[in-house]
Amino acid sequence: MQSRTPPARTGRPRSAAADAAILAATRDALVEIGWSRMSLGDVAQRAGVAKTTLYRRWAGKNELVVDAVAELFDELVLPDGDSLAADVVGVVLQFGELLQRPETRTALMAVVAESTSDPALRLRIRTAIVDRQKRLVLQGRARAQRRGELPYETEPAVAEQHADLIFDVIAGTVVHRALVSDGPVDEAWAKALAGLLIAGLPAAMG
Amino acid sequence: MQSRTPPARTGRPRSAAADAAILAATRDALVEIGWSRMSLGDVAQRAGVAKTTLYRRWAGKNELVVDAVAELFDELVLPDGDSLAADVVGVVLQFGELLQRPETRTALMAVVAESTSDPALRLRIRTAIVDRQKRLVLQGRARAQRRGELPYETEPAVAEQHADLIFDVIAGTVVHRALVSDGPVDEAWAKALAGLLIAGLPAAMG
DNA sequence: ACAGTTACGCTACGACCCGTAGCGAAAGCT
DNA sequence: AGCTTTCGCTACGGGTCGTAGCGTAACTGT
């Protein structure tokens, strides 16, 4: 996921500290000066690293930012809820908090925007960030099925389609709420969303 | 929504043709070379207009692109369905087609990304693009309520919260599906989404 | 200890884009 | 006519880009 690490058996090894410093400096720079105005020279200076070092490890701004933000998403976990609704609310709140952090929102949207005209980058985002979080949906569904809240799918293909749809709904809705509509992702809102998903529209409005 | 038009009563009027040419050139340039590599000099040249003219009308790249893409969203209409599910499917398909066009996806995500560190731009996006499309949700709900598919809300505040939630769910989910998961927004997927929204998760999986 | 290999910091470079200023000409109004 | 505003054009200083070249630092093998 980070820079290529083909076992360089001989010679001076790459500084792991430099890697961490660069990624941290990238997040800081994104917060303070935004995506479009952030220059790689800035990042290098903040990280206490030569600009050339940065170009030796990453191909460009996009790849660097993807790596810088990817690890932020790994902190998401499925909380220990006692019902499907509680699990959904927990994940939604966590994701909402993550998107509240300036480095996350700026970086995530910036790389997604770039990926609309760069298929390789889009694939990199999916593998490094998005697909890794589908585990949350799979875990939540498995728990709900054990509780009897959801039926077991018989066709594996159908089961995968369901998981993909749920993932798009939850992730997309939270992103839209937090970044476009600019409304709070608080417990009341999360409960409303969970209620809609589980009980359906007529019940949620009743 | 476009450049300020304080009634310049005297003097040479601004060319409306130039406005249209600039906005069209902006969309073309976005498609061909992407957001980050698109320069305003390019746009001016494509539009057959001097670069200075462009800067006289728009403050910068962000504002220009917002205007260039805003009008694309006004073509969305609520189709004449005979049920709530049909209406949802119709809107989802239209929105999906809109996001399939390269200029829409690139421009929309680019300005949303920039807006994460620019509150004024975020407000401009909401007023020029997003909020105008909530009409679709309001129309669809009103129809469903007349059909008896949905209950009438008594509290206006609750009614607005419902509409905002539905809007975030539909718009966010379609955007996530089209631009992040990179899957097709076809009739089968739209029906699955509509079924989930209306009947709820357990029923949609049954 | 020593040679070999790779990463590092530093400097410098041409190329490009930015946003603005100044000019003369064009296009409308009274 | 005279006035006013916009237009196209040119030019400018300032910044970023991505790369090349150099000497030095760090680690590995014999």
Tab-separated table of C-alpha atoms (C1' of nucleotides) in Angstrom:
chain	number	residue	atom	x	y	z
A	1	MET	CA	0.000	0.000	0.000
A	2	GLN	CA	2.860	2.371	0.626
A	3	SER	CA	5.809	2.785	-1.691
A	4	ARG	CA	7.095	-0.294	-3.397
A	5	THR	CA	9.225	-2.401	-1.142
A	6	PRO	CA	10.976	-4.874	-3.427
A	7	PRO	CA	13.431	-6.474	-1.005
A	8	ALA	CA	16.348	-4.083	-1.390
A	9	ARG	CA	18.787	-6.494	0.172
A	10	THR	CA	21.828	-4.287	-0.089
A	11	GLY	CA	22.576	-0.615	0.333
A	12	ARG	CA	21.214	1.956	2.696
A	13	PRO	CA	17.641	1.113	3.746
A	14	ARG	CA	14.842	3.587	3.440
A	15	SER	CA	14.087	5.472	6.582
A	16	ALA	CA	10.803	4.325	8.086
A	17	ALA	CA	10.778	7.463	10.179
A	18	ALA	CA	10.839	9.529	7.009
A	19	ASP	CA	7.815	7.645	5.701
A	20	ALA	CA	5.834	8.373	8.820
A	21	ALA	CA	6.961	11.985	8.924
A	22	ILE	CA	5.964	12.530	5.310
A	23	LEU	CA	2.506	11.035	5.745
A	24	ALA	CA	1.905	13.050	8.899
A	25	ALA	CA	3.142	16.215	7.222
A	26	THR	CA	0.820	15.524	4.316
A	27	ARG	CA	-2.188	15.371	6.613
A	28	ASP	CA	-1.139	18.536	8.395
A	29	ALA	CA	-0.625	20.412	5.164
A	30	LEU	CA	-4.002	19.303	3.853
A	31	VAL	CA	-5.695	20.672	6.929
A	32	GLU	CA	-3.916	23.989	6.943
A	33	ILE	CA	-3.801	24.972	3.309
A	34	GLY	CA	-6.225	22.697	1.484
A	35	TRP	CA	-5.771	20.324	-1.402
A	36	SER	CA	-5.313	22.614	-4.356
A	37	ARG	CA	-2.893	24.969	-2.667
A	38	MET	CA	-0.844	22.247	-1.024
A	39	SER	CA	2.514	21.837	-2.733
A	40	LEU	CA	4.832	18.903	-2.364
A	41	GLY	CA	7.576	21.327	-1.483
A	42	ASP	CA	5.544	22.322	1.548
A	43	VAL	CA	5.136	18.725	2.601
A	44	ALA	CA	8.832	18.027	2.256
A	45	GLN	CA	9.750	21.040	4.325
A	46	ARG	CA	7.260	20.193	7.069
A	47	ALA	CA	8.516	16.630	7.202
A	48	GLY	CA	12.136	17.770	7.396
A	49	VAL	CA	12.871	15.856	4.222
A	50	ALA	CA	14.270	16.780	0.836
A	51	LYS	CA	11.731	17.183	-1.944
A	52	THR	CA	13.583	14.650	-4.037
A	53	THR	CA	13.134	12.007	-1.359
A	54	LEU	CA	9.432	12.486	-1.641
A	55	TYR	CA	9.457	12.000	-5.395
A	56	ARG	CA	11.578	8.890	-5.050
A	57	ARG	CA	8.821	7.180	-3.077
A	58	TRP	CA	5.577	8.436	-4.534
A	59	ALA	CA	4.621	9.105	-8.111
A	60	GLY	CA	2.676	12.237	-7.337
A	61	LYS	CA	0.319	14.122	-5.099
A	62	ASN	CA	-2.579	11.703	-5.570
A	63	GLU	CA	-0.758	8.573	-4.527
A	64	LEU	CA	0.790	10.310	-1.555
A	65	VAL	CA	-2.528	11.541	-0.251
A	66	VAL	CA	-4.195	8.162	-0.696
A	67	ASP	CA	-1.578	6.565	1.496
A	68	ALA	CA	-1.697	9.432	3.967
A	69	VAL	CA	-5.397	9.029	4.558
A	70	ALA	CA	-5.849	5.292	4.151
A	71	GLU	CA	-4.577	4.418	7.593
A	72	LEU	CA	-7.070	6.775	9.199
A	73	PHE	CA	-9.892	4.498	8.134
A	74	ASP	CA	-8.465	1.420	9.753
A	75	GLU	CA	-9.450	2.642	13.174
A	76	LEU	CA	-13.115	1.944	12.442
A	77	VAL	CA	-14.473	-1.025	14.363
A	78	LEU	CA	-17.874	-2.573	14.763
A	79	PRO	CA	-19.015	-1.686	18.267
A	80	ASP	CA	-20.550	-4.210	20.605
A	81	GLY	CA	-24.209	-3.487	20.092
A	82	ASP	CA	-27.049	-5.742	21.173
A	83	SER	CA	-29.107	-5.249	18.036
A	84	LEU	CA	-28.743	-4.538	14.334
A	85	ALA	CA	-29.979	-1.002	14.864
A	86	ALA	CA	-27.404	-0.376	17.575
A	87	ASP	CA	-24.630	-1.691	15.350
A	88	VAL	CA	-25.661	0.587	12.503
A	89	VAL	CA	-25.848	3.591	14.789
A	90	GLY	CA	-22.419	2.829	16.189
A	91	VAL	CA	-20.758	2.567	12.809
A	92	VAL	CA	-22.509	5.658	11.497
A	93	LEU	CA	-21.361	7.702	14.460
A	94	GLN	CA	-17.798	6.508	14.100
A	95	PHE	CA	-17.733	7.242	10.424
A	96	GLY	CA	-19.278	10.640	11.045
A	97	GLU	CA	-16.611	11.527	13.541
A	98	LEU	CA	-13.927	10.410	11.132
A	99	LEU	CA	-15.353	12.665	8.441
A	100	GLN	CA	-15.473	15.533	10.872
A	101	ARG	CA	-11.700	15.615	11.064
A	102	PRO	CA	-10.394	18.123	8.542
A	103	GLU	CA	-7.643	15.955	7.162
A	104	THR	CA	-10.030	13.119	6.453
A	105	ARG	CA	-12.725	15.068	4.667
A	106	THR	CA	-10.317	17.108	2.583
A	107	ALA	CA	-8.092	14.231	1.587
A	108	LEU	CA	-10.851	11.731	0.894
A	109	MET	CA	-12.856	14.001	-1.364
A	110	ALA	CA	-9.768	15.272	-3.149
A	111	VAL	CA	-8.553	11.856	-4.166
A	112	VAL	CA	-12.052	10.728	-5.125
A	113	ALA	CA	-12.333	13.797	-7.329
A	114	GLU	CA	-9.040	13.069	-9.016
A	115	SER	CA	-10.008	9.454	-9.472
A	116	THR	CA	-12.930	10.391	-11.713
A	117	SER	CA	-10.438	10.911	-14.521
A	118	ASP	CA	-7.806	8.418	-13.407
A	119	PRO	CA	-8.881	4.762	-13.340
A	120	ALA	CA	-5.644	3.581	-11.750
A	121	LEU	CA	-6.119	5.955	-8.878
A	122	ARG	CA	-9.720	4.851	-8.494
A	123	LEU	CA	-8.622	1.263	-8.171
A	124	ARG	CA	-5.982	2.229	-5.656
A	125	ILE	CA	-8.561	4.027	-3.537
A	126	ARG	CA	-10.876	1.045	-3.597
A	127	THR	CA	-8.245	-1.431	-2.548
A	128	ALA	CA	-6.474	0.799	-0.031
A	129	ILE	CA	-9.493	2.398	1.619
A	130	VAL	CA	-12.974	1.404	0.585
A	131	ASP	CA	-12.987	-2.346	0.208
A	132	ARG	CA	-11.182	-2.807	3.490
A	133	GLN	CA	-14.128	-1.288	5.336
A	134	LYS	CA	-16.681	-3.670	3.907
A	135	ARG	CA	-15.664	-5.951	6.738
A	136	LEU	CA	-17.898	-3.800	8.935
A	137	VAL	CA	-20.938	-4.650	6.852
A	138	LEU	CA	-20.088	-8.329	6.738
A	139	GLN	CA	-19.567	-8.507	10.496
A	140	GLY	CA	-22.759	-6.638	11.214
A	141	ARG	CA	-24.794	-8.840	8.935
A	142	ALA	CA	-23.377	-12.019	10.415
A	143	ARG	CA	-24.268	-10.855	13.904
A	144	ALA	CA	-27.775	-9.881	12.858
A	145	GLN	CA	-28.301	-13.247	11.196
A	146	ARG	CA	-27.195	-15.053	14.341
A	147	ARG	CA	-29.653	-12.958	16.338
A	148	GLY	CA	-32.386	-13.820	13.880
A	149	GLU	CA	-32.871	-10.209	12.811
A	150	LEU	CA	-31.948	-10.930	9.221
A	151	PRO	CA	-32.479	-14.016	7.045
A	152	TYR	CA	-29.575	-16.024	5.688
A	153	GLU	CA	-28.978	-15.631	1.972
A	154	THR	CA	-28.768	-18.869	0.026
A	155	GLU	CA	-27.059	-17.564	-3.101
A	156	PRO	CA	-23.548	-16.236	-2.452
A	157	ALA	CA	-23.885	-13.835	-5.378
A	158	VAL	CA	-27.041	-12.363	-3.910
A	159	ALA	CA	-25.410	-12.093	-0.539
A	160	GLU	CA	-22.568	-10.081	-2.028
A	161	GLN	CA	-24.942	-7.774	-3.836
A	162	HIS	CA	-26.763	-7.109	-0.599
A	163	ALA	CA	-23.543	-6.287	1.211
A	164	ASP	CA	-22.395	-3.951	-1.537
A	165	LEU	CA	-25.716	-2.149	-1.519
A	166	ILE	CA	-25.739	-1.694	2.236
A	167	PHE	CA	-22.215	-0.426	2.117
A	168	ASP	CA	-23.016	2.129	-0.576
A	169	VAL	CA	-26.073	3.280	1.323
A	170	ILE	CA	-24.392	3.781	4.666
A	171	ALA	CA	-21.093	5.183	3.463
A	172	GLY	CA	-22.662	7.340	0.770
A	173	THR	CA	-25.350	8.727	3.016
A	174	VAL	CA	-22.974	9.654	5.805
A	175	VAL	CA	-20.562	11.307	3.386
A	176	HIS	CA	-23.352	13.263	1.765
A	177	ARG	CA	-24.737	14.357	5.089
A	178	ALA	CA	-21.365	15.413	6.473
A	179	LEU	CA	-19.754	16.998	3.450
A	180	VAL	CA	-22.543	18.214	1.192
A	181	SER	CA	-25.597	18.894	3.311
A	182	ASP	CA	-23.222	19.948	6.073
A	183	GLY	CA	-25.470	18.686	8.841
A	184	PRO	CA	-24.449	17.037	12.099
A	185	VAL	CA	-23.975	13.269	12.215
A	186	ASP	CA	-25.239	12.871	15.763
A	187	GLU	CA	-27.104	10.131	17.568
A	188	ALA	CA	-30.536	11.391	16.615
A	189	TRP	CA	-29.668	11.447	12.960
A	190	ALA	CA	-27.943	8.071	13.117
A	191	LYS	CA	-30.997	6.527	14.742
A	192	ALA	CA	-33.235	7.978	12.077
A	193	LEU	CA	-31.044	6.506	9.372
A	194	ALA	CA	-30.903	3.111	11.062
A	195	GLY	CA	-34.656	3.112	11.480
A	196	LEU	CA	-35.153	3.873	7.837
A	197	LEU	CA	-32.835	1.111	6.740
A	198	ILE	CA	-34.278	-1.555	8.984
A	199	ALA	CA	-37.971	-0.775	9.045
A	200	GLY	CA	-38.414	0.984	5.709
A	201	LEU	CA	-39.782	4.343	4.750
A	202	PRO	CA	-43.446	4.055	5.765
A	203	ALA	CA	-42.546	2.787	9.216
A	204	ALA	CA	-39.819	5.381	9.699
A	205	MET	CA	-42.305	8.147	8.932
A	206	GLY	CA	-45.079	6.801	11.084
B	1	MET	CA	-25.822	32.280	-9.929
B	2	GLN	CA	-23.458	33.275	-12.652
B	3	SER	CA	-21.244	36.362	-12.521
B	4	ARG	CA	-22.630	39.364	-10.736
B	5	THR	CA	-25.003	41.300	-12.903
B	6	PRO	CA	-25.441	44.632	-11.154
B	7	PRO	CA	-27.463	46.542	-13.748
B	8	ALA	CA	-24.660	48.044	-15.795
B	9	ARG	CA	-26.929	50.535	-17.404
B	10	THR	CA	-24.369	52.177	-19.616
B	11	GLY	CA	-21.360	51.070	-21.602
B	12	ARG	CA	-20.746	47.980	-23.650
B	13	PRO	CA	-22.781	45.025	-22.370
B	14	ARG	CA	-21.192	41.736	-21.526
B	15	SER	CA	-21.390	39.155	-24.224
B	16	ALA	CA	-23.858	36.445	-23.303
B	17	ALA	CA	-22.306	34.270	-25.970
B	18	ALA	CA	-18.967	34.534	-24.213
B	19	ASP	CA	-20.555	33.350	-20.999
B	20	ALA	CA	-21.996	30.289	-22.660
B	21	ALA	CA	-18.772	29.581	-24.539
B	22	ILE	CA	-16.719	29.794	-21.349
B	23	LEU	CA	-18.990	27.448	-19.421
B	24	ALA	CA	-19.034	24.954	-22.263
B	25	ALA	CA	-15.266	25.160	-22.639
B	26	THR	CA	-14.904	24.588	-18.915
B	27	ARG	CA	-16.896	21.364	-19.122
B	28	ASP	CA	-14.894	20.199	-22.124
B	29	ALA	CA	-11.594	20.954	-20.472
B	30	LEU	CA	-12.619	19.120	-17.328
B	31	VAL	CA	-13.428	16.027	-19.326
B	32	GLU	CA	-10.257	16.020	-21.359
B	33	ILE	CA	-7.580	16.965	-18.878
B	34	GLY	CA	-9.121	16.637	-15.427
B	35	TRP	CA	-9.539	19.078	-12.604
B	36	SER	CA	-6.029	19.476	-11.270
B	37	ARG	CA	-4.376	19.823	-14.651
B	38	MET	CA	-6.988	22.148	-16.093
B	39	SER	CA	-5.713	25.710	-16.337
B	40	LEU	CA	-7.808	28.787	-16.849
B	41	GLY	CA	-5.607	29.687	-19.771
B	42	ASP	CA	-6.778	26.491	-21.436
B	43	VAL	CA	-10.392	27.351	-20.864
B	44	ALA	CA	-9.960	30.828	-22.286
B	45	GLN	CA	-8.272	29.532	-25.374
B	46	ARG	CA	-10.927	26.861	-25.969
B	47	ALA	CA	-13.681	29.426	-25.542
B	48	GLY	CA	-11.995	31.856	-27.940
B	49	VAL	CA	-11.823	34.413	-25.201
B	50	ALA	CA	-9.028	36.367	-23.548
B	51	LYS	CA	-7.875	35.090	-20.194
B	52	THR	CA	-8.509	38.486	-18.661
B	53	THR	CA	-12.158	38.316	-19.648
B	54	LEU	CA	-12.473	35.139	-17.668
B	55	TYR	CA	-10.978	36.709	-14.569
B	56	ARG	CA	-13.269	39.714	-14.901
B	57	ARG	CA	-16.318	37.472	-14.470
B	58	TRP	CA	-15.279	34.755	-12.061
B	59	ALA	CA	-13.149	34.952	-8.972
B	60	GLY	CA	-11.364	31.676	-9.591
B	61	LYS	CA	-11.446	28.110	-10.764
B	62	ASN	CA	-13.904	26.947	-8.104
B	63	GLU	CA	-16.612	29.469	-8.818
B	64	LEU	CA	-16.300	28.926	-12.543
B	65	VAL	CA	-16.701	25.174	-12.267
B	66	VAL	CA	-19.670	25.444	-9.915
B	67	ASP	CA	-21.505	27.539	-12.470
B	68	ALA	CA	-20.394	25.309	-15.312
B	69	VAL	CA	-21.892	22.237	-13.728
B	70	ALA	CA	-24.897	23.661	-11.906
B	71	GLU	CA	-27.076	23.878	-14.969
B	72	LEU	CA	-26.518	20.211	-15.746
B	73	PHE	CA	-28.522	19.240	-12.693
B	74	ASP	CA	-31.594	21.213	-13.628
B	75	GLU	CA	-32.564	18.656	-16.219
B	76	LEU	CA	-33.614	16.184	-13.525
B	77	VAL	CA	-37.364	15.694	-13.319
B	78	LEU	CA	-39.613	13.396	-11.349
B	79	PRO	CA	-40.924	10.855	-13.836
B	80	ASP	CA	-44.567	9.876	-14.018
B	81	GLY	CA	-44.524	6.681	-12.022
B	82	ASP	CA	-47.566	4.941	-10.606
B	83	SER	CA	-46.002	4.102	-7.271
B	84	LEU	CA	-43.468	5.360	-4.804
B	85	ALA	CA	-41.076	2.610	-5.806
B	86	ALA	CA	-41.359	3.546	-9.478
B	87	ASP	CA	-40.688	7.188	-8.693
B	88	VAL	CA	-37.594	6.331	-6.705
B	89	VAL	CA	-36.304	4.065	-9.456
B	90	GLY	CA	-36.885	6.769	-12.053
B	91	VAL	CA	-34.994	9.436	-10.147
B	92	VAL	CA	-32.146	7.096	-9.290
B	93	LEU	CA	-31.717	6.119	-12.922
B	94	GLN	CA	-31.709	9.716	-14.056
B	95	PHE	CA	-29.213	10.726	-11.436
B	96	GLY	CA	-27.061	7.756	-12.300
B	97	GLU	CA	-27.001	8.719	-15.959
B	98	LEU	CA	-26.090	12.258	-15.050
B	99	LEU	CA	-23.169	11.021	-12.969
B	100	GLN	CA	-22.058	8.818	-15.815
B	101	ARG	CA	-21.223	11.846	-17.918
B	102	PRO	CA	-17.557	12.687	-17.453
B	103	GLU	CA	-18.011	16.409	-17.035
B	104	THR	CA	-20.563	15.935	-14.286
B	105	ARG	CA	-18.653	13.481	-12.156
B	106	THR	CA	-15.346	15.297	-12.440
B	107	ALA	CA	-16.730	18.759	-11.834
B	108	LEU	CA	-19.062	17.800	-9.009
B	109	MET	CA	-16.484	15.923	-6.997
B	110	ALA	CA	-13.829	18.559	-7.612
B	111	VAL	CA	-15.876	21.409	-6.218
B	112	VAL	CA	-17.110	19.314	-3.314
B	113	ALA	CA	-13.502	18.492	-2.496
B	114	GLU	CA	-12.508	22.128	-2.573
B	115	SER	CA	-15.512	23.068	-0.480
B	116	THR	CA	-14.246	20.992	2.439
B	117	SER	CA	-11.828	23.793	3.228
B	118	ASP	CA	-13.856	26.701	1.869
B	119	PRO	CA	-17.171	27.380	3.628
B	120	ALA	CA	-18.226	30.048	1.147
B	121	LEU	CA	-17.829	27.627	-1.711
B	122	ARG	CA	-19.757	24.987	0.196
B	123	LEU	CA	-22.659	27.351	0.630
B	124	ARG	CA	-22.535	28.258	-3.028
B	125	ILE	CA	-22.705	24.615	-4.013
B	126	ARG	CA	-25.665	23.981	-1.772
B	127	THR	CA	-27.674	26.898	-3.071
B	128	ALA	CA	-26.690	26.520	-6.720
B	129	ILE	CA	-26.885	22.750	-7.030
B	130	VAL	CA	-27.967	20.635	-4.106
B	131	ASP	CA	-30.890	22.385	-2.498
B	132	ARG	CA	-32.537	22.941	-5.844
B	133	GLN	CA	-32.896	19.203	-6.292
B	134	LYS	CA	-34.713	18.623	-3.039
B	135	ARG	CA	-37.808	19.479	-4.993
B	136	LEU	CA	-37.668	15.923	-6.324
B	137	VAL	CA	-37.986	14.481	-2.839
B	138	LEU	CA	-40.800	16.843	-1.910
B	139	GLN	CA	-42.740	16.055	-5.067
B	140	GLY	CA	-42.273	12.325	-4.666
B	141	ARG	CA	-43.396	12.394	-1.054
B	142	ALA	CA	-46.457	14.444	-1.849
B	143	ARG	CA	-47.475	12.000	-4.545
B	144	ALA	CA	-46.923	9.011	-2.268
B	145	GLN	CA	-48.969	10.628	0.468
B	146	ARG	CA	-51.849	11.252	-1.936
B	147	ARG	CA	-51.680	7.614	-2.972
B	148	GLY	CA	-51.742	6.565	0.659
B	149	GLU	CA	-48.319	4.966	0.476
B	150	LEU	CA	-46.867	7.281	3.083
B	151	PRO	CA	-48.435	8.934	6.132
B	152	TYR	CA	-48.764	12.699	6.414
B	153	GLU	CA	-46.418	14.311	8.893
B	154	THR	CA	-48.049	16.583	11.439
B	155	GLU	CA	-44.981	18.531	12.571
B	156	PRO	CA	-43.413	20.625	9.794
B	157	ALA	CA	-40.015	20.317	11.445
B	158	VAL	CA	-40.246	16.537	11.391
B	159	ALA	CA	-41.367	16.603	7.793
B	160	GLU	CA	-38.302	18.604	6.825
B	161	GLN	CA	-36.007	16.232	8.678
B	162	HIS	CA	-37.526	13.314	6.831
B	163	ALA	CA	-37.047	15.000	3.472
B	164	ASP	CA	-33.452	15.883	4.232
B	165	LEU	CA	-32.701	12.335	5.298
B	166	ILE	CA	-34.260	10.821	2.192
B	167	PHE	CA	-32.345	13.227	0.039
B	168	ASP	CA	-29.040	12.398	1.691
B	169	VAL	CA	-29.733	8.690	1.367
B	170	ILE	CA	-30.643	8.708	-2.302
B	171	ALA	CA	-28.117	11.244	-3.525
B	172	GLY	CA	-25.301	9.948	-1.367
B	173	THR	CA	-25.907	6.321	-2.227
B	174	VAL	CA	-26.020	6.927	-5.957
B	175	VAL	CA	-22.881	9.044	-5.860
B	176	HIS	CA	-21.053	6.421	-3.845
B	177	ARG	CA	-22.151	3.647	-6.132
B	178	ALA	CA	-21.236	5.509	-9.304
B	179	LEU	CA	-17.995	7.206	-8.297
B	180	VAL	CA	-16.460	5.131	-5.512
B	181	SER	CA	-17.660	1.568	-5.870
B	182	ASP	CA	-17.668	2.123	-9.611
B	183	GLY	CA	-20.633	-0.151	-10.231
B	184	PRO	CA	-23.446	0.307	-12.723
B	185	VAL	CA	-26.524	2.294	-11.757
B	186	ASP	CA	-28.951	0.196	-13.760
B	187	GLU	CA	-32.560	-0.800	-13.275
B	188	ALA	CA	-31.800	-3.869	-11.210
B	189	TRP	CA	-29.694	-1.880	-8.786
B	190	ALA	CA	-32.195	0.960	-8.631
B	191	LYS	CA	-34.981	-1.473	-7.809
B	192	ALA	CA	-32.920	-3.038	-5.075
B	193	LEU	CA	-32.275	0.363	-3.556
B	194	ALA	CA	-35.924	1.369	-3.777
B	195	GLY	CA	-36.983	-1.896	-2.191
B	196	LEU	CA	-34.583	-1.371	0.660
B	197	LEU	CA	-35.802	2.132	1.308
B	198	ILE	CA	-39.462	1.320	1.207
B	199	ALA	CA	-39.676	-2.107	2.779
B	200	GLY	CA	-36.618	-2.090	5.021
B	201	LEU	CA	-33.647	-4.353	5.294
B	202	PRO	CA	-35.221	-7.610	6.485
B	203	ALA	CA	-37.838	-7.524	3.745
B	204	ALA	CA	-35.323	-6.554	1.067
B	205	MET	CA	-33.202	-9.543	1.974
B	206	GLY	CA	-36.031	-11.999	2.152
C	1	DA	C1'	38.668	-3.259	7.154
C	2	DC	C1'	37.032	-2.490	2.580
C	3	DA	C1'	34.554	-2.096	-1.633
C	4	DG	C1'	29.832	-2.122	-3.418
C	5	DT	C1'	25.170	-0.474	-3.376
C	6	DT	C1'	21.429	2.254	-2.245
C	7	DA	C1'	19.189	6.325	0.053
C	8	DC	C1'	19.775	10.904	1.484
C	9	DG	C1'	20.093	16.238	1.434
C	10	DC	C1'	21.107	19.918	-1.338
C	11	DT	C1'	21.187	22.953	-5.377
C	12	DA	C1'	19.899	24.276	-9.763
C	13	DC	C1'	17.220	24.136	-13.844
C	14	DG	C1'	13.540	24.920	-17.719
C	15	DA	C1'	8.766	24.727	-18.124
C	16	DC	C1'	4.399	25.885	-16.918
C	17	DC	C1'	0.539	28.357	-14.665
C	18	DC	C1'	-1.059	32.015	-11.829
C	19	DG	C1'	-3.381	36.517	-11.268
C	20	DT	C1'	-2.797	41.428	-12.492
C	21	DA	C1'	-1.764	45.664	-15.063
C	22	DG	C1'	-1.871	48.535	-19.026
C	23	DC	C1'	-3.075	49.474	-23.601
C	24	DG	C1'	-6.000	50.598	-27.804
C	25	DA	C1'	-10.199	49.173	-30.055
C	26	DA	C1'	-15.092	47.776	-30.050
C	27	DA	C1'	-19.940	48.151	-28.665
C	28	DG	C1'	-23.578	49.953	-26.502
C	29	DC	C1'	-26.252	54.262	-24.303
C	30	DT	C1'	-27.903	59.310	-24.026
D	1	DA	C1'	-21.176	63.372	-31.268
D	2	DG	C1'	-19.433	62.049	-26.203
D	3	DC	C1'	-19.387	58.813	-22.414
D	4	DT	C1'	-18.899	54.333	-20.362
D	5	DT	C1'	-17.889	49.648	-20.011
D	6	DT	C1'	-16.097	45.490	-22.048
D	7	DC	C1'	-13.096	43.306	-25.158
D	8	DG	C1'	-8.559	41.139	-26.957
D	9	DC	C1'	-3.836	41.435	-26.486
D	10	DT	C1'	0.742	41.630	-24.389
D	11	DA	C1'	3.743	41.537	-20.663
D	12	DC	C1'	5.145	40.834	-16.011
D	13	DG	C1'	6.866	38.867	-11.175
D	14	DG	C1'	5.998	35.029	-8.392
D	15	DG	C1'	5.221	30.419	-7.497
D	16	DT	C1'	5.136	25.259	-8.310
D	17	DC	C1'	6.441	21.411	-10.952
D	18	DG	C1'	9.308	17.323	-11.766
D	19	DT	C1'	14.114	16.099	-12.857
D	20	DA	C1'	19.185	15.955	-12.905
D	21	DG	C1'	23.530	15.997	-10.779
D	22	DC	C1'	26.492	15.983	-6.960
D	23	DG	C1'	28.730	14.652	-2.619
D	24	DT	C1'	27.670	12.285	1.619
D	25	DA	C1'	25.499	8.836	4.820
D	26	DA	C1'	24.041	4.125	5.959
D	27	DC	C1'	24.057	-0.634	5.512
D	28	DT	C1'	25.741	-5.334	3.392
D	29	DG	C1'	28.628	-8.499	1.762
D	30	DT	C1'	33.565	-10.625	1.550
